[in-house]
């Protein structure tokens, strides 16, 4: 846990995020272009980190969409490693729908694996995953990422939805949180 002065180094600048999100949107528009007029792609974000990507990505989609959210928790009293609890369920029915799960980051993979399993169990017609970041080195369970923004190293990243202690989510870029040590106290 950082104790000294926190410093954020830019890892992925805003322009690069915008360019890549544009490419992902083009791919998604292309892949779902055959949808019937009375259907919609159900875009499900996992709160809170995915909100920034949801907004920027969905504004670029030209296919009909619906929006909903899950919220999960992967730590808390009595929970074991890899356990993921649902804190907020989706409001809409997923039965028979084409669903796009949207994440800011896939780290160990436990969150996404749990939510993907739930969506399938509830009868989604198809489920695909879009994640802005993929911290592949940290993966503990296999999850297929259909639309992946960037693969990143095992760094503590913040910004564009990602937080440290609930701060930094609103940075318009992805940054690495670095800590300068406290100066030695005068003797
Ligand atoms: C983060 C992130 C993913 C999850 C990835 O959410 O947004 O949902 O962790 O981790 P995993 O692959 O190891 O499961 P977090 O639980 O920190 O909540 P937040 O989005 O509200 O910050």
CSV table of C-alpha atoms and ligand atoms in Angstrom, one decimal:
chain,number,residue,atom,x,y,z
A,1,UNK,CA,0.0,0.0,0.0
A,2,UNK,CA,1.5,3.3,-1.0
A,3,UNK,CA,2.6,5.4,2.0
A,4,UNK,CA,4.7,8.2,0.4
A,5,UNK,CA,3.7,10.7,-2.3
A,6,UNK,CA,1.7,9.1,-5.0
A,7,UNK,CA,2.6,9.7,-8.6
A,8,UNK,CA,0.8,8.6,-11.7
A,9,UNK,CA,2.8,7.9,-14.8
A,10,UNK,CA,0.9,7.8,-18.1
A,11,UNK,CA,0.9,4.2,-19.6
A,12,UNK,CA,-1.8,4.5,-22.3
A,13,UNK,CA,-2.6,8.1,-23.3
A,14,UNK,CA,-6.1,9.3,-23.9
A,15,UNK,CA,-5.7,9.5,-27.7
A,16,UNK,CA,-4.5,5.9,-27.9
A,17,UNK,CA,-7.5,4.8,-25.7
A,18,UNK,CA,-9.9,6.6,-28.0
A,19,UNK,CA,-8.3,5.2,-31.2
A,20,UNK,CA,-8.4,1.6,-29.8
A,21,UNK,CA,-12.0,1.9,-28.5
A,22,UNK,CA,-13.0,3.1,-32.0
A,23,UNK,CA,-11.5,0.0,-33.5
A,24,UNK,CA,-13.3,-2.3,-31.0
A,25,UNK,CA,-16.6,-0.5,-31.8
A,26,UNK,CA,-16.0,-1.1,-35.5
A,27,UNK,CA,-15.4,-4.8,-34.9
A,28,UNK,CA,-18.5,-5.1,-32.7
A,29,UNK,CA,-20.7,-3.2,-35.2
A,30,UNK,CA,-19.4,-5.5,-37.9
A,31,UNK,CA,-19.9,-8.7,-35.9
A,32,UNK,CA,-23.5,-7.9,-34.9
A,33,UNK,CA,-24.6,-6.2,-38.1
A,34,UNK,CA,-26.9,-9.0,-38.9
A,35,UNK,CA,-29.2,-8.4,-35.9
A,36,UNK,CA,-32.9,-8.3,-36.5
A,37,UNK,CA,-34.5,-4.8,-36.2
A,38,UNK,CA,-36.5,-5.9,-33.1
A,39,UNK,CA,-33.4,-7.3,-31.3
A,40,UNK,CA,-30.7,-5.5,-29.3
A,41,UNK,CA,-27.3,-6.3,-28.0
A,42,UNK,CA,-27.5,-6.4,-24.3
A,43,UNK,CA,-24.3,-4.6,-23.0
A,44,UNK,CA,-23.6,-5.5,-19.4
A,45,UNK,CA,-21.0,-3.6,-17.5
A,46,UNK,CA,-19.4,-4.8,-14.3
A,47,UNK,CA,-19.5,-1.9,-11.8
A,48,UNK,CA,-17.7,0.3,-11.1
A,49,UNK,CA,-14.6,0.1,-13.3
A,50,UNK,CA,-16.4,-0.5,-16.6
A,51,UNK,CA,-18.5,2.6,-16.6
A,52,UNK,CA,-16.0,4.8,-18.5
A,53,UNK,CA,-15.5,2.2,-21.3
A,54,UNK,CA,-19.2,1.6,-21.5
A,55,UNK,CA,-19.9,5.2,-22.2
A,56,UNK,CA,-17.2,5.7,-24.8
A,57,UNK,CA,-17.7,2.3,-26.5
A,58,UNK,CA,-21.5,2.4,-26.6
A,59,UNK,CA,-21.6,5.9,-28.1
A,60,UNK,CA,-19.8,4.4,-31.1
A,61,UNK,CA,-22.1,1.5,-31.6
A,62,UNK,CA,-24.6,1.8,-34.4
A,63,UNK,CA,-26.4,-1.4,-33.7
A,64,UNK,CA,-29.4,-1.4,-31.3
A,65,UNK,CA,-28.2,-1.8,-27.7
A,66,UNK,CA,-29.6,-2.2,-24.2
A,67,UNK,CA,-27.6,-1.4,-21.1
A,68,UNK,CA,-27.4,-3.1,-17.7
A,69,UNK,CA,-24.9,-3.7,-14.9
A,70,UNK,CA,-23.7,-6.3,-12.5
A,71,UNK,CA,-21.6,-5.5,-9.4
A,72,UNK,CA,-19.4,-8.1,-7.8
A,73,UNK,CA,-17.2,-8.3,-4.9
A,74,UNK,CA,-14.1,-10.5,-4.6
A,75,UNK,CA,-13.0,-9.8,-1.1
A,76,UNK,CA,-14.8,-9.6,2.2
A,77,UNK,CA,-15.1,-11.4,5.5
A,78,UNK,CA,-15.4,-15.1,5.2
A,79,UNK,CA,-14.5,-15.2,1.5
A,80,UNK,CA,-11.9,-17.5,0.1
A,81,UNK,CA,-9.4,-16.7,-2.7
A,82,UNK,CA,-11.1,-16.7,-6.1
A,83,UNK,CA,-14.6,-16.5,-4.7
A,84,UNK,CA,-16.8,-13.8,-6.3
A,85,UNK,CA,-20.0,-12.6,-4.8
A,86,UNK,CA,-22.8,-10.8,-6.7
A,87,UNK,CA,-23.6,-7.4,-5.1
A,88,UNK,CA,-26.0,-6.1,-7.8
A,89,UNK,CA,-27.9,-8.2,-10.3
A,90,UNK,CA,-28.9,-7.1,-13.8
A,91,UNK,CA,-32.4,-5.6,-14.0
A,92,UNK,CA,-33.2,-7.0,-17.5
A,93,UNK,CA,-33.8,-10.6,-18.4
A,94,UNK,CA,-30.9,-12.1,-20.3
A,95,UNK,CA,-32.8,-15.2,-21.6
A,96,UNK,CA,-32.5,-15.5,-25.3
A,97,UNK,CA,-30.4,-12.4,-25.6
A,98,UNK,CA,-27.0,-11.7,-27.3
A,99,UNK,CA,-25.0,-10.3,-24.4
A,100,UNK,CA,-21.7,-8.4,-24.5
A,101,UNK,CA,-20.0,-8.3,-21.1
A,102,UNK,CA,-17.9,-5.2,-20.7
A,103,UNK,CA,-15.0,-5.0,-18.3
A,104,UNK,CA,-12.2,-2.5,-17.6
A,105,UNK,CA,-9.7,-5.2,-16.8
A,106,UNK,CA,-9.3,-9.0,-16.6
A,107,UNK,CA,-6.8,-9.8,-13.9
A,108,UNK,CA,-7.0,-13.2,-12.3
A,109,UNK,CA,-10.1,-13.9,-14.4
A,110,UNK,CA,-12.3,-15.0,-11.5
A,111,UNK,CA,-14.8,-12.1,-11.8
A,112,UNK,CA,-15.4,-12.6,-15.5
A,113,UNK,CA,-15.6,-16.3,-15.3
A,114,UNK,CA,-18.3,-16.1,-12.6
A,115,UNK,CA,-20.3,-13.5,-14.5
A,116,UNK,CA,-20.0,-15.3,-17.8
A,117,UNK,CA,-21.2,-18.5,-16.1
A,118,UNK,CA,-24.2,-16.7,-14.7
A,119,UNK,CA,-25.2,-15.2,-18.0
A,120,UNK,CA,-25.0,-18.6,-19.7
A,121,UNK,CA,-26.9,-20.3,-16.8
A,122,UNK,CA,-29.6,-17.7,-17.2
A,123,UNK,CA,-30.1,-18.6,-20.9
A,124,UNK,CA,-28.3,-15.9,-22.8
A,125,UNK,CA,-28.3,-16.9,-26.5
A,126,UNK,CA,-24.7,-15.8,-26.9
A,127,UNK,CA,-22.1,-14.2,-24.6
A,128,UNK,CA,-19.0,-12.3,-25.6
A,129,UNK,CA,-16.5,-10.4,-23.5
A,130,UNK,CA,-15.0,-7.0,-24.2
A,131,UNK,CA,-12.2,-5.9,-21.9
A,132,UNK,CA,-10.1,-2.7,-22.2
A,133,UNK,CA,-7.1,-4.2,-20.4
A,134,UNK,CA,-5.8,-7.8,-20.1
A,135,UNK,CA,-3.2,-8.4,-17.4
A,136,UNK,CA,-2.4,-11.8,-18.7
A,137,UNK,CA,0.5,-12.6,-16.4
A,138,UNK,CA,-1.9,-12.6,-13.4
A,139,UNK,CA,-4.4,-15.0,-14.9
A,140,UNK,CA,-5.6,-17.9,-12.6
A,141,UNK,CA,-8.5,-19.1,-14.7
A,142,UNK,CA,-8.8,-19.2,-18.5
A,143,UNK,CA,-11.3,-16.7,-20.0
A,144,UNK,CA,-11.7,-16.0,-23.7
A,145,UNK,CA,-11.6,-12.2,-24.4
A,146,UNK,CA,-13.4,-11.6,-27.7
A,147,UNK,CA,-12.6,-7.9,-27.9
A,148,UNK,CA,-9.4,-6.9,-26.1
A,149,UNK,CA,-8.1,-3.4,-25.9
A,150,UNK,CA,-4.6,-3.7,-24.6
A,151,UNK,CA,-2.4,-6.4,-23.0
A,152,UNK,CA,-0.5,-4.9,-20.1
A,153,UNK,CA,2.2,-5.9,-17.8
A,154,UNK,CA,1.7,-6.7,-14.2
A,155,UNK,CA,1.6,-3.1,-13.0
A,156,UNK,CA,-0.7,-1.2,-10.6
A,157,UNK,CA,-2.8,0.7,-13.1
A,158,UNK,CA,-5.3,3.4,-12.4
A,159,UNK,CA,-7.5,5.7,-14.4
A,160,UNK,CA,-10.3,5.4,-16.9
A,161,UNK,CA,-12.4,3.5,-14.4
A,162,UNK,CA,-9.6,1.8,-12.4
A,163,UNK,CA,-9.1,3.0,-8.9
A,164,UNK,CA,-6.7,3.0,-6.0
A,165,UNK,CA,-8.8,3.3,-2.8
A,166,UNK,CA,-11.7,4.6,-4.9
A,167,UNK,CA,-9.6,7.4,-6.3
A,168,UNK,CA,-8.2,8.1,-9.8
A,169,UNK,CA,-11.1,6.5,-11.7
A,170,UNK,CA,-11.8,9.8,-13.5
A,171,UNK,CA,-8.3,10.1,-15.1
A,172,UNK,CA,-8.8,10.2,-18.9
A,173,UNK,CA,-5.8,7.9,-19.5
A,174,UNK,CA,-4.5,4.7,-18.0
A,175,UNK,CA,-1.6,5.4,-15.6
A,176,UNK,CA,0.7,3.5,-13.4
A,177,UNK,CA,0.6,4.4,-9.7
A,178,UNK,CA,4.1,4.9,-8.4
A,179,UNK,CA,5.1,6.0,-4.9
A,180,UNK,CA,7.9,8.2,-3.9
A,181,UNK,CA,9.3,7.2,-0.5
A,182,UNK,CA,8.7,9.5,2.4
A,183,UNK,CA,11.6,11.9,2.9
A,184,UNK,CA,13.7,10.9,5.9
A,185,UNK,CA,12.5,12.6,9.0
A,186,UNK,CA,14.9,15.3,10.5
A,187,UNK,CA,16.9,13.9,13.3
B,1,LIG,C1,-11.9,-5.0,-10.7
B,1,LIG,C2,-12.2,-5.0,-12.2
B,1,LIG,C3,-12.8,-6.3,-12.5
B,1,LIG,C4,-12.1,-7.2,-11.5
B,1,LIG,C5,-11.0,-8.0,-12.2
B,1,LIG,O1,-13.1,-4.7,-10.1
B,1,LIG,O2,-13.1,-3.9,-12.6
B,1,LIG,O3,-14.2,-6.4,-12.3
B,1,LIG,O4,-11.5,-6.4,-10.5
B,1,LIG,O5,-10.3,-8.8,-11.3
B,1,LIG,P1,-10.2,-10.4,-11.5
B,1,LIG,O6,-10.0,-10.7,-12.9
B,1,LIG,O7,-9.0,-10.7,-10.6
B,1,LIG,O8,-11.5,-11.0,-11.0
B,1,LIG,P2,-13.2,-4.4,-8.5
B,1,LIG,O9,-13.7,-5.7,-7.8
B,1,LIG,O10,-11.8,-3.9,-8.0
B,1,LIG,O11,-14.3,-3.4,-8.4
B,1,LIG,P3,-14.4,-1.9,-9.1
B,1,LIG,O12,-14.7,-2.1,-10.6
B,1,LIG,O13,-15.6,-1.3,-8.4
B,1,LIG,O14,-13.1,-1.2,-8.9
